[in-house]
XYZ file of N, CA and C in Angstrom:
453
model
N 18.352 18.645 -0.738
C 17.058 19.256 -0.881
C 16.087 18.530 0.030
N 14.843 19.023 0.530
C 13.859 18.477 1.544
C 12.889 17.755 0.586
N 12.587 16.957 1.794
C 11.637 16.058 0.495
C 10.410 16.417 -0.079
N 9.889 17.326 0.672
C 8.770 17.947 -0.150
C 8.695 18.567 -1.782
N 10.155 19.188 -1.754
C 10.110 19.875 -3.085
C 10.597 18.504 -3.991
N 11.774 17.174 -3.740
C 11.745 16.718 -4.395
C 10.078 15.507 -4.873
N 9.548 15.389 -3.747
C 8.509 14.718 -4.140
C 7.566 15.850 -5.365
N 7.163 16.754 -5.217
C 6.360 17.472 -6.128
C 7.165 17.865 -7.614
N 8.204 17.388 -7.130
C 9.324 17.406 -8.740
C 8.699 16.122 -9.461
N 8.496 15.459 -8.452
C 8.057 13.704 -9.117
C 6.910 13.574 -9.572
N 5.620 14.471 -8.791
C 4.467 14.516 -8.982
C 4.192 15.497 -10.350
N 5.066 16.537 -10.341
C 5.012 17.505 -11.998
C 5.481 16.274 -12.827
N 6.455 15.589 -12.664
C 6.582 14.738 -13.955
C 5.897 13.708 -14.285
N 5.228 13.557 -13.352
C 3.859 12.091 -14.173
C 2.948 12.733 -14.529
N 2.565 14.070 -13.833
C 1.249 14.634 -14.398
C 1.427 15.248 -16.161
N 2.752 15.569 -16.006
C 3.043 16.339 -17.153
C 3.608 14.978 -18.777
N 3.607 13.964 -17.854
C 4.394 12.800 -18.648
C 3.541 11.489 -18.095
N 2.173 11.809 -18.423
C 1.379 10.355 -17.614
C 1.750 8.781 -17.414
N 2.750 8.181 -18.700
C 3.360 6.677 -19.400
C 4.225 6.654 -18.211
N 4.224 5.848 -17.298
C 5.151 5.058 -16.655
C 6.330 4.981 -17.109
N 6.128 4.523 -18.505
C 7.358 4.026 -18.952
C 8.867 5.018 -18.873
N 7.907 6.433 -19.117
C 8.663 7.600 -19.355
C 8.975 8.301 -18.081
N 8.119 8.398 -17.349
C 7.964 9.567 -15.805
C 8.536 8.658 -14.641
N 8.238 7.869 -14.316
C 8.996 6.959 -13.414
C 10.243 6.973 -13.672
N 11.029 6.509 -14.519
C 13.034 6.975 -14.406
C 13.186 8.214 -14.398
N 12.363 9.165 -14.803
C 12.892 10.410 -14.941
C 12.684 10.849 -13.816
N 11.299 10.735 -12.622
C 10.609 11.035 -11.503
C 12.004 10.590 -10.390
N 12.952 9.563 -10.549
C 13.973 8.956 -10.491
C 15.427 9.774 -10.239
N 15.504 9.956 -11.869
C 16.714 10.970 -12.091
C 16.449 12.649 -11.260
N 15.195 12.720 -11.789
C 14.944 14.108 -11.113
C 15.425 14.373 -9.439
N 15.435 13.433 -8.533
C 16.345 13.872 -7.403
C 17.306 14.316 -7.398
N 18.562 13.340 -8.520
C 19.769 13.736 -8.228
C 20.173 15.128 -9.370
N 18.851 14.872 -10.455
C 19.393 16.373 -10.838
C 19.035 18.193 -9.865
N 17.844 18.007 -9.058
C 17.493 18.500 -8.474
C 18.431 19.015 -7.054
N 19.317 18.275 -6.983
C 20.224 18.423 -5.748
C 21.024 19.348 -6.284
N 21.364 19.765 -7.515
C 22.578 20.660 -8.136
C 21.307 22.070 -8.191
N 20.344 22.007 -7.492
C 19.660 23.771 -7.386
C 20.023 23.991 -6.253
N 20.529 25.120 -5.876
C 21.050 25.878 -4.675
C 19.745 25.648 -3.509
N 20.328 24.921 -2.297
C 19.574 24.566 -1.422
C 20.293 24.295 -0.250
N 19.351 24.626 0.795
C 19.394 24.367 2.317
C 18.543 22.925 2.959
N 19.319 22.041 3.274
C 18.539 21.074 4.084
C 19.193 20.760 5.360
N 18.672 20.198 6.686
C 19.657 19.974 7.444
C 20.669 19.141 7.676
N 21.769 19.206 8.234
C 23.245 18.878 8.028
C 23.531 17.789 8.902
N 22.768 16.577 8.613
C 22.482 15.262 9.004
C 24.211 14.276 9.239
N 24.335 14.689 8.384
C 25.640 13.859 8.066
C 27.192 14.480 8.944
N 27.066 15.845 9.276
C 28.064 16.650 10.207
C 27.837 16.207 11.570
N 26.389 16.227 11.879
C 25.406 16.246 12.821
C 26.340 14.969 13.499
N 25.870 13.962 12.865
C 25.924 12.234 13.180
C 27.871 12.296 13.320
N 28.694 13.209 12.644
C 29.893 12.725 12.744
C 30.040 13.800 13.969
N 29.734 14.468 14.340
C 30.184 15.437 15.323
C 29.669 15.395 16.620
N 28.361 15.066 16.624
C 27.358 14.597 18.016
C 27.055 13.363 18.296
N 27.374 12.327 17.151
C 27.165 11.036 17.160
C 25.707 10.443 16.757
N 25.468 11.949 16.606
C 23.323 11.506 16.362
C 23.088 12.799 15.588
N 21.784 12.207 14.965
C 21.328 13.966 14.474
C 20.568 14.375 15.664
N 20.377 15.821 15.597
C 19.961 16.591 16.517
C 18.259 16.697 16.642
N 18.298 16.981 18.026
C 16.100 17.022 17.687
C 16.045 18.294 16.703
N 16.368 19.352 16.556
C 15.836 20.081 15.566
C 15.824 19.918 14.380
N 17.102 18.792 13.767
C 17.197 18.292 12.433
C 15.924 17.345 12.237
N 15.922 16.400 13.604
C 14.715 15.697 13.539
C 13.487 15.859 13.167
N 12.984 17.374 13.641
C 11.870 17.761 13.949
C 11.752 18.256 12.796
N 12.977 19.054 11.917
C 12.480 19.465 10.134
C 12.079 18.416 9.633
N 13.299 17.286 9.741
C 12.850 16.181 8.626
C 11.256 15.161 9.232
N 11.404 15.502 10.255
C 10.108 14.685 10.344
C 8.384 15.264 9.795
N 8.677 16.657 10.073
C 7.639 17.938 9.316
C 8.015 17.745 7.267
N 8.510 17.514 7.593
C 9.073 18.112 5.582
C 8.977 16.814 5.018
N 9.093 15.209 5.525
C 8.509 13.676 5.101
C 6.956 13.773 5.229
N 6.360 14.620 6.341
C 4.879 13.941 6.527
C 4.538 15.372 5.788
N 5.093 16.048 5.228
C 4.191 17.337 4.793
C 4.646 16.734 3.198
N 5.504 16.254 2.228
C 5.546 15.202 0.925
C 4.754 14.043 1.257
N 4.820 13.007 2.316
C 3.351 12.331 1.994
C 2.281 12.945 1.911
N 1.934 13.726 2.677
C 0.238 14.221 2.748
C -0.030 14.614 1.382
N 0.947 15.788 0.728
C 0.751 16.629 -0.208
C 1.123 15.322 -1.494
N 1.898 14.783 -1.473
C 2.024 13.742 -2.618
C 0.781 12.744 -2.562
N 0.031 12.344 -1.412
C -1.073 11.416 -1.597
C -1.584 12.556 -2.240
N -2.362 13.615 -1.451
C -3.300 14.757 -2.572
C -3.414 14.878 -3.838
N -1.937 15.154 -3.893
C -2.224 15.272 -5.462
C -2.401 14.581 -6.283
N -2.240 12.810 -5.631
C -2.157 11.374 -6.308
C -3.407 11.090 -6.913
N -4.166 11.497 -5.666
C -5.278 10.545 -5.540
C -6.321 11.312 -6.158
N -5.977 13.020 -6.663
C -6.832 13.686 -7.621
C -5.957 14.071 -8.895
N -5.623 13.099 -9.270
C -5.206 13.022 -10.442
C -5.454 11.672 -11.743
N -6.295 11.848 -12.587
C -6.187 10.686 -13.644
C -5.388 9.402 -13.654
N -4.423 9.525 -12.947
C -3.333 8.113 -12.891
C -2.661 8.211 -11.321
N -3.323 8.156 -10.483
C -3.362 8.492 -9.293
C -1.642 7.540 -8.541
N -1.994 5.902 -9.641
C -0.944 5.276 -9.141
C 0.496 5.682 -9.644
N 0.638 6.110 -10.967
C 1.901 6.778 -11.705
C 2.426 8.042 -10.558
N 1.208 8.968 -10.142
C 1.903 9.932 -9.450
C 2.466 9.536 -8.231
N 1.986 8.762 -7.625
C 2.641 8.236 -6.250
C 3.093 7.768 -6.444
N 3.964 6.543 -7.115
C 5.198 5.968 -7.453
C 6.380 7.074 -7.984
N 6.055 8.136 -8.765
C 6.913 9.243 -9.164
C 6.941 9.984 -8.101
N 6.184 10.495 -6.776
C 6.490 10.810 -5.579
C 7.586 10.147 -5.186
N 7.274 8.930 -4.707
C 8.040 7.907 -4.103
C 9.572 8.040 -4.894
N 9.519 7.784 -6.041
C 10.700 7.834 -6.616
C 11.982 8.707 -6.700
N 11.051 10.353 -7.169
C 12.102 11.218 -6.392
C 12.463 11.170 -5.382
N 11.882 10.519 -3.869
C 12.757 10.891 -2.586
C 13.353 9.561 -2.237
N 13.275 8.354 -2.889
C 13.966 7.049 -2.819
C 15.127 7.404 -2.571
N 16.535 8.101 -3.186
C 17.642 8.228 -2.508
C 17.616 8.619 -1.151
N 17.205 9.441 -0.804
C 17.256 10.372 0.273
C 16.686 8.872 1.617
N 15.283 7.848 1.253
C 14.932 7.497 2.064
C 15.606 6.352 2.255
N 16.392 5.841 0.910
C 17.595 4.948 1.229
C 18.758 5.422 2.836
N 18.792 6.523 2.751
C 19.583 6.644 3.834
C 19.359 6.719 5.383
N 18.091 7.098 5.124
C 17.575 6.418 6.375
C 18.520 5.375 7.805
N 17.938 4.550 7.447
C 19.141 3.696 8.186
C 20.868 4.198 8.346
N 21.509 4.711 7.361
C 22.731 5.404 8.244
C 22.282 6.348 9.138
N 21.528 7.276 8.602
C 21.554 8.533 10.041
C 20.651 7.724 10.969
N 19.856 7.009 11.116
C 18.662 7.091 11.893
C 19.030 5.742 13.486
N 19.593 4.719 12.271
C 20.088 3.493 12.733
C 21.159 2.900 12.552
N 22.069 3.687 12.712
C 23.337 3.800 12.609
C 23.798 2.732 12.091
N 23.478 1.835 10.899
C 23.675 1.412 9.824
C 24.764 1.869 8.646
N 25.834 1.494 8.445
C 26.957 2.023 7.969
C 27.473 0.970 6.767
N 26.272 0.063 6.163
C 27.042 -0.523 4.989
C 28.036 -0.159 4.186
N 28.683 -0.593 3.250
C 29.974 0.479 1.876
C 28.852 0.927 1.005
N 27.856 0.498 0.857
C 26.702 0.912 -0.348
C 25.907 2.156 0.402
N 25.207 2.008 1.645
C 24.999 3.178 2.296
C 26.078 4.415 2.163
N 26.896 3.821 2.438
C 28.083 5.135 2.885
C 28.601 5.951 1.660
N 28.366 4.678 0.581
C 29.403 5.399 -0.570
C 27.496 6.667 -1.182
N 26.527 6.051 -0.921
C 25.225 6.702 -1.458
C 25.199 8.751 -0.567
N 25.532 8.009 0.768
C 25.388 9.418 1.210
C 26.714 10.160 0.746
N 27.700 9.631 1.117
C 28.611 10.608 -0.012
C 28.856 11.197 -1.057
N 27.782 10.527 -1.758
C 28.115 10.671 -3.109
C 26.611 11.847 -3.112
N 25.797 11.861 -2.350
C 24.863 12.904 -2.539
C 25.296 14.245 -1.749
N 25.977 13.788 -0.263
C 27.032 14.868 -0.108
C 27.532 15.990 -0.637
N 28.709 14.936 -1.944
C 29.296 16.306 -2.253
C 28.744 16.205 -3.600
N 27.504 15.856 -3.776
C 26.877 16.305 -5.604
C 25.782 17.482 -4.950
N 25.789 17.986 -3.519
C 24.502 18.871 -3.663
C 25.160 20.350 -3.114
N 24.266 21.207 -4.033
C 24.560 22.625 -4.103
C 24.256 23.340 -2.626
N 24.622 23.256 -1.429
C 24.519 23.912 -0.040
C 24.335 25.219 0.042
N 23.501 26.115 0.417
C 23.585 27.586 0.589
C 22.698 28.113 1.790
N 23.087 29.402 2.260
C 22.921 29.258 3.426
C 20.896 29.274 3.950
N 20.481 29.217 4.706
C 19.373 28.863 5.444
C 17.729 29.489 4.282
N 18.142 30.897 4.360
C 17.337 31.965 4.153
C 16.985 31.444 2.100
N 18.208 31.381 1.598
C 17.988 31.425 -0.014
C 18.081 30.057 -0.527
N 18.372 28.794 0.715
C 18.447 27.624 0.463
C 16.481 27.333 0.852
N 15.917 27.545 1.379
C 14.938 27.898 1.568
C 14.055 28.240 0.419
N 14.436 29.308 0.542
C 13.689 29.970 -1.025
C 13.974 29.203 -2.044
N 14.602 29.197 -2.573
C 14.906 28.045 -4.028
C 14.186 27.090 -4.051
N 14.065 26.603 -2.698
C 12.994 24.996 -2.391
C 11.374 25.659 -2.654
N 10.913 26.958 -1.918
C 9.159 27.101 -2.405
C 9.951 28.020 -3.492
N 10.389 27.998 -4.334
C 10.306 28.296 -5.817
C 10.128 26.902 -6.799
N 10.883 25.999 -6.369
C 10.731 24.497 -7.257
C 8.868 23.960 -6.581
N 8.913 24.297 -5.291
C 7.264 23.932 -5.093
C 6.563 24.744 -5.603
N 6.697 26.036 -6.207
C 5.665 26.743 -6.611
C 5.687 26.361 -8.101
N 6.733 26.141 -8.959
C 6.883 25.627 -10.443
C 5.888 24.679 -10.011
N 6.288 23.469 -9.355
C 5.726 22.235 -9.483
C 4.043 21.905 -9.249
N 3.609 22.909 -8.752
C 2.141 23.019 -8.113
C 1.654 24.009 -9.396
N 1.892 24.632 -9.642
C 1.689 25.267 -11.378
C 1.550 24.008 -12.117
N 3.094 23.961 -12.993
C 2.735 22.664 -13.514
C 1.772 21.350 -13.085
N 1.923 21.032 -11.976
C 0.691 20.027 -11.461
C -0.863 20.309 -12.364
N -0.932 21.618 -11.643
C -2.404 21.946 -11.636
C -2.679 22.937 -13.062
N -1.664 22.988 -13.747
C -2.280 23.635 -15.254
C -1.975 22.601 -15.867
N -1.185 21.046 -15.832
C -1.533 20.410 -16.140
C -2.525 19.424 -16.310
N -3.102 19.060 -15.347
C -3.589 17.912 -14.912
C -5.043 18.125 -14.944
């Protein structure tokens, strides 16, 4: 999944669950349950075994779809009652994803890296462009609801 929809997964759950104690692991868990909704992201990991690099167009999504979850995750942080809970529950949902970083980016290949992207690999639901797409502004449109009839 792109990080936008998982960051606003993170941001519905602190707004909707303000206690740290509670929204932060779940803001957490919510990535990897979020990867089992039918989704399209780009194919980073084929990319790097087949071209040796990811591609500028993979680049150019993920670099649009990170700075479009910061912008929109500061926003909603910083107008919200617990401004710091929501940006740590931002942060939190896309922590796996930014763990990997360093394998695709910097060809960094620890057993803990490797076994992380694999293991998100084959736990996420792939479908093709058009409805992998859609599914993602359907979880952003839940989440911007919930946000904002919560909060």
């Amino acid at each position: 999944m792109l990080e936008l929809p998982h960051a606003l997964v993170g941001a519905a759950i602190a707004t909707a669950i303000p206690d740290p104690r509670i929204s932060l692991p779940l803001a957490f868990a919510s990535h990897f349950i979020t990867e089992y909704i039918p989704h399209w992201n780009p194919h980073l990991f084929t990319e790097l075994k087949t071209l040796g690099r990811v591609s500028r167009s993979s680049l150019i999504i993920v670099t649009i779809d990170a700075s479009l979850a910061l912008i929109l995750g500061t926003w909603i942080a910083l107008r919200s009652p617990a401004p710091l809970v929501v940006l740590l529950a931002c942060f939190l949902a896309v922590l796996p994803d930014i763990m990997e970083i360093p394998y695709f980016f910097l060809h960094w290949h620890p057993k803990f890296e490797e076994k992380l992207v694999l293991w998100q690999r084959a736990h996420q639901w792939n479908v093709p462009a058009f409805w992998g797409i859609l599914s993602q502004l359907v979880v952003v449109a839940i989440s911007l609801l919930l946000i904002y009839r919560l909060g």
